[in-house]
Short mmCIF file of C-alpha atoms in Angstrom, two decimals:
data_model
loop_
_atom_site.label_atom_id
_atom_site.label_comp_id
_atom_site.label_asym_id
_atom_site.label_seq_id
_atom_site.Cartn_x
_atom_site.Cartn_y
_atom_site.Cartn_z
CA ILE A 1 -32.20 141.99 228.74
CA MET A 2 -32.71 139.51 225.77
CA LYS A 3 -35.11 141.72 224.49
CA MET A 4 -32.31 144.52 224.94
CA LEU A 5 -29.81 142.49 223.14
CA LYS A 6 -31.96 141.67 220.12
CA ASP A 7 -32.70 145.28 219.68
CA LYS A 8 -29.27 146.15 219.51
CA LYS A 9 -28.39 143.54 217.11
CA ASN A 10 -31.40 144.39 214.89
CA ARG A 11 -29.95 147.73 215.08
CA LYS A 12 -26.63 147.17 214.01
CA LEU A 13 -27.71 144.87 211.08
CA ARG A 14 -30.08 147.79 210.04
CA ILE A 15 -26.74 150.39 210.13
CA ILE A 16 -24.78 147.73 208.25
CA SER A 17 -27.60 147.19 205.64
CA PHE A 18 -27.93 150.60 205.07
CA VAL A 19 -24.17 151.46 204.67
CA ILE A 20 -23.90 148.56 201.97
CA LEU A 21 -26.96 149.99 200.30
CA PHE A 22 -25.93 153.22 200.36
CA LEU A 23 -22.11 152.51 199.06
CA ALA A 24 -24.21 150.28 196.38
CA ALA A 25 -26.29 153.12 195.20
CA ILE A 26 -23.08 155.33 194.86
CA VAL A 27 -21.48 152.83 192.68
CA PHE A 28 -24.95 152.46 190.19
CA LEU A 29 -25.37 156.18 190.20
CA ALA A 30 -21.73 157.44 189.59
CA PRO A 31 -21.84 156.63 185.74
CA TYR A 32 -25.18 158.74 185.36
CA PHE A 33 -23.57 161.51 187.24
CA TRP A 34 -20.25 161.32 185.00
CA MET A 35 -22.30 161.46 181.88
CA LEU A 36 -24.27 164.59 183.15
CA SER A 37 -20.84 166.08 184.06
CA ASN A 38 -19.68 165.33 180.74
CA SER A 39 -22.71 166.85 179.08
CA PHE A 40 -21.47 170.21 180.76
CA LYS A 41 -17.84 170.16 179.69
CA SER A 42 -16.43 171.22 176.21
CA THR A 43 -15.29 168.66 173.63
CA LYS A 44 -11.81 169.11 174.18
CA GLU A 45 -11.76 168.85 178.35
CA ILE A 46 -13.87 165.51 177.89
CA LEU A 47 -11.07 163.95 175.60
CA LEU A 48 -8.03 165.44 177.39
CA GLU A 49 -9.70 164.68 180.67
CA PRO A 50 -12.40 162.10 180.69
CA THR A 51 -12.10 161.04 183.98
CA ASN A 52 -12.69 164.26 186.06
CA MET A 53 -16.18 163.74 187.57
CA LEU A 54 -16.54 167.50 187.44
CA PRO A 55 -16.07 169.91 184.53
CA LYS A 56 -13.31 172.82 185.25
CA GLN A 57 -15.54 175.24 183.42
CA PHE A 58 -19.21 174.62 182.79
CA THR A 59 -20.83 175.31 179.21
CA LEU A 60 -23.84 174.55 177.67
CA ASP A 61 -22.36 174.30 174.08
CA GLY A 62 -23.37 170.59 173.75
CA TYR A 63 -26.93 171.47 174.42
CA VAL A 64 -27.23 174.34 172.32
CA LYS A 65 -25.41 172.27 169.25
CA VAL A 66 -27.93 169.17 170.05
CA ILE A 67 -30.88 171.84 169.83
CA THR A 68 -29.57 174.08 166.86
CA ASP A 69 -27.76 171.46 164.59
CA SER A 70 -30.10 168.71 164.50
CA PRO A 71 -33.99 167.75 164.41
CA PHE A 72 -33.66 167.21 168.30
CA PHE A 73 -37.59 167.75 169.08
CA ARG A 74 -38.45 165.40 166.29
CA TRP A 75 -36.40 162.51 167.68
CA MET A 76 -38.17 163.58 171.04
CA GLY A 77 -41.69 163.27 169.40
CA ASN A 78 -40.86 160.49 167.57
CA SER A 79 -39.35 158.21 170.88
CA LEU A 80 -42.73 159.08 172.71
CA PHE A 81 -44.99 158.47 169.90
CA VAL A 82 -43.03 154.69 169.69
CA THR A 83 -42.97 154.49 173.55
CA VAL A 84 -46.63 155.35 174.19
CA ILE A 85 -48.01 153.27 171.09
CA ASP A 86 -45.67 150.28 171.82
CA THR A 87 -46.73 150.18 175.44
CA LEU A 88 -50.56 150.48 175.17
CA VAL A 89 -50.50 147.60 172.40
CA VAL A 90 -48.24 145.43 174.24
CA LEU A 91 -50.21 145.72 177.45
CA PHE A 92 -53.31 144.75 175.16
CA THR A 93 -51.44 141.99 173.18
CA SER A 94 -50.43 140.56 176.20
CA SER A 95 -53.25 140.16 178.53
CA LEU A 96 -55.57 139.32 175.70
CA ILE A 97 -53.26 136.32 174.23
CA GLY A 98 -52.56 135.46 178.13
CA PHE A 99 -56.55 135.34 178.53
CA VAL A 100 -56.78 132.94 175.68
CA LEU A 101 -54.11 130.75 176.50
CA SER A 102 -54.95 130.62 180.11
CA LYS A 103 -58.51 129.74 179.96
CA TYR A 104 -59.45 128.53 176.22
CA LYS A 105 -58.13 125.14 176.00
CA PHE A 106 -57.67 123.83 172.43
CA LYS A 107 -55.19 121.57 170.69
CA LEU A 108 -52.19 124.03 169.71
CA ASN A 109 -52.81 126.06 173.36
CA LYS A 110 -49.37 124.42 175.04
CA PHE A 111 -47.71 124.76 171.41
CA LEU A 112 -48.25 128.09 170.83
CA PHE A 113 -47.31 129.26 174.50
CA LEU A 114 -43.88 127.19 174.04
CA CYS A 115 -43.49 128.90 170.61
CA ASN A 116 -44.08 132.40 171.91
CA ILE A 117 -41.62 131.45 174.85
CA ASP A 118 -39.15 130.01 172.21
CA SER A 119 -39.17 132.36 169.88
CA GLN A 120 -38.29 135.64 171.74
CA TRP A 121 -36.61 134.42 175.11
CA MET A 122 -34.35 131.66 173.69
CA MET A 123 -33.54 133.44 170.49
CA PRO A 124 -30.90 136.24 170.92
CA THR A 125 -32.18 139.76 169.75
CA ALA A 126 -28.77 140.40 167.64
CA ALA A 127 -29.66 136.97 165.51
CA MET A 128 -33.11 138.67 164.69
CA MET A 129 -31.75 141.79 163.47
CA ILE A 130 -30.81 140.86 159.90
CA PRO A 131 -34.04 138.80 159.58
CA ASN A 132 -36.31 141.71 160.87
CA PHE A 133 -34.39 144.20 158.70
CA LEU A 134 -34.93 142.04 155.87
CA LEU A 135 -38.77 141.83 156.47
CA ILE A 136 -39.09 145.45 156.75
CA SER A 137 -37.53 146.28 153.65
CA LYS A 138 -39.65 143.50 151.81
CA LEU A 139 -42.69 145.42 153.42
CA GLY A 140 -41.50 148.92 152.56
CA TRP A 141 -41.03 150.37 155.62
CA TYR A 142 -37.54 151.00 155.48
CA ASP A 143 -36.87 154.43 157.21
CA LYS A 144 -40.38 154.68 158.25
CA ILE A 145 -41.61 155.05 161.83
CA ILE A 146 -43.95 152.25 161.31
CA SER A 147 -40.78 149.69 161.54
CA LEU A 148 -39.94 150.87 164.83
CA VAL A 149 -43.78 150.21 166.20
CA VAL A 150 -45.08 147.12 164.53
CA PRO A 151 -42.25 144.49 165.31
CA THR A 152 -42.69 144.71 169.08
CA PHE A 153 -46.16 144.45 169.29
CA VAL A 154 -46.14 141.09 171.04
CA ASN A 155 -43.80 140.58 173.75
CA ALA A 156 -43.23 137.27 175.22
CA PHE A 157 -42.48 138.09 178.98
CA GLY A 158 -45.71 140.31 179.05
CA ILE A 159 -48.29 137.43 177.60
CA PHE A 160 -46.00 134.83 180.12
CA LEU A 161 -46.44 137.04 183.38
CA CYS A 162 -50.32 138.18 182.24
CA LYS A 163 -51.16 134.25 181.76
CA GLN A 164 -49.36 133.39 185.14
CA PHE A 165 -52.05 135.91 186.69
CA ILE A 166 -54.80 134.80 185.10
CA ASP A 167 -54.33 131.02 185.73
CA ASP A 168 -54.24 131.81 189.26
CA MET A 169 -58.05 133.51 188.94
CA PRO A 170 -60.74 131.50 190.87
CA LYS A 171 -62.44 129.89 187.82
CA GLU A 172 -65.91 130.65 189.64
CA LEU A 173 -65.76 134.31 188.63
CA PHE A 174 -65.73 132.95 184.72
CA GLU A 175 -68.18 130.33 185.33
CA CYS A 176 -70.63 132.87 187.07
CA ALA A 177 -69.84 135.52 184.14
CA MET A 178 -70.71 132.71 181.55
CA LEU A 179 -74.08 132.09 183.27
CA ASP A 180 -74.92 135.73 183.11
CA ASN A 181 -74.36 135.57 179.52
CA ALA A 182 -71.44 137.62 179.49
CA GLY A 183 -69.15 137.24 176.07
CA PRO A 184 -65.43 136.72 176.22
CA PHE A 185 -64.67 140.08 175.46
CA THR A 186 -66.71 141.24 178.51
CA ILE A 187 -65.10 138.88 180.84
CA TYR A 188 -61.79 140.03 179.63
CA ARG A 189 -62.46 143.60 180.34
CA LYS A 190 -64.77 143.40 183.18
CA ILE A 191 -62.91 140.34 185.01
CA VAL A 192 -59.66 139.57 183.52
CA LEU A 193 -58.30 143.22 183.16
CA PRO A 194 -59.15 144.27 186.94
CA GLY A 195 -58.03 141.19 188.26
CA ILE A 196 -54.33 141.46 186.48
CA ARG A 197 -53.52 145.10 187.30
CA PRO A 198 -50.42 144.17 189.40
CA ALA A 199 -48.78 142.07 186.50
CA LEU A 200 -49.69 144.80 183.68
CA ARG A 201 -47.86 147.55 186.01
CA LYS A 202 -44.82 145.19 186.24
CA SER A 203 -44.98 144.45 182.31
CA ASP A 204 -45.03 148.20 181.46
CA ASP A 205 -42.46 149.17 183.68
CA LEU A 206 -40.08 146.15 182.41
CA TYR A 207 -40.95 147.15 178.67
CA LEU A 208 -40.32 150.90 179.44
CA PHE A 209 -37.32 150.33 181.09
CA ARG A 210 -36.47 148.02 178.01
CA ILE A 211 -37.34 150.90 175.75
CA VAL A 212 -35.11 153.53 177.46
CA GLU A 213 -32.38 151.10 177.56
#
């Protein structure tokens, strides 16, 4: 009897959880559905009846105008290029710097780690816009795609995440590798990278989300 009562209770909790999650999903997805719906409306309808979830008259004029009146595919190509290059470089720099800060002890180790965290986490992005713009202008990168790529090559959260994962890796692995005459980059490539794949995937997902946002 007790088992039946527990099963019924668990079933009710599952149903309630499902309903709550379903309602939350609707709330979060509604704005995206509204934006998609607006893309099939005319400009006049968007301005006169912006709250309508469904268009009264479907039209593809918006899509046609974007493709024909602007360098849409060049924009998409630039976005794809920046996303791919930035993601690959961030994964490399995050894992390599995290490895150095975790396994190589030197005087400024903790200081550099704290500077990395403070410089990107504690400083609001808006506060860095003007200094970044002035620096990019001085370097002659204004209105060039390199200005979108290079400033984001190092990511504080990625370094922090990789360092924490590497800290938890058994030191015996690194000692055995050094006994086999493995150099630092060999250790990084054959031991560190395979061992921190979950951190790299998480860092990759969060960085891509940030770019899309």
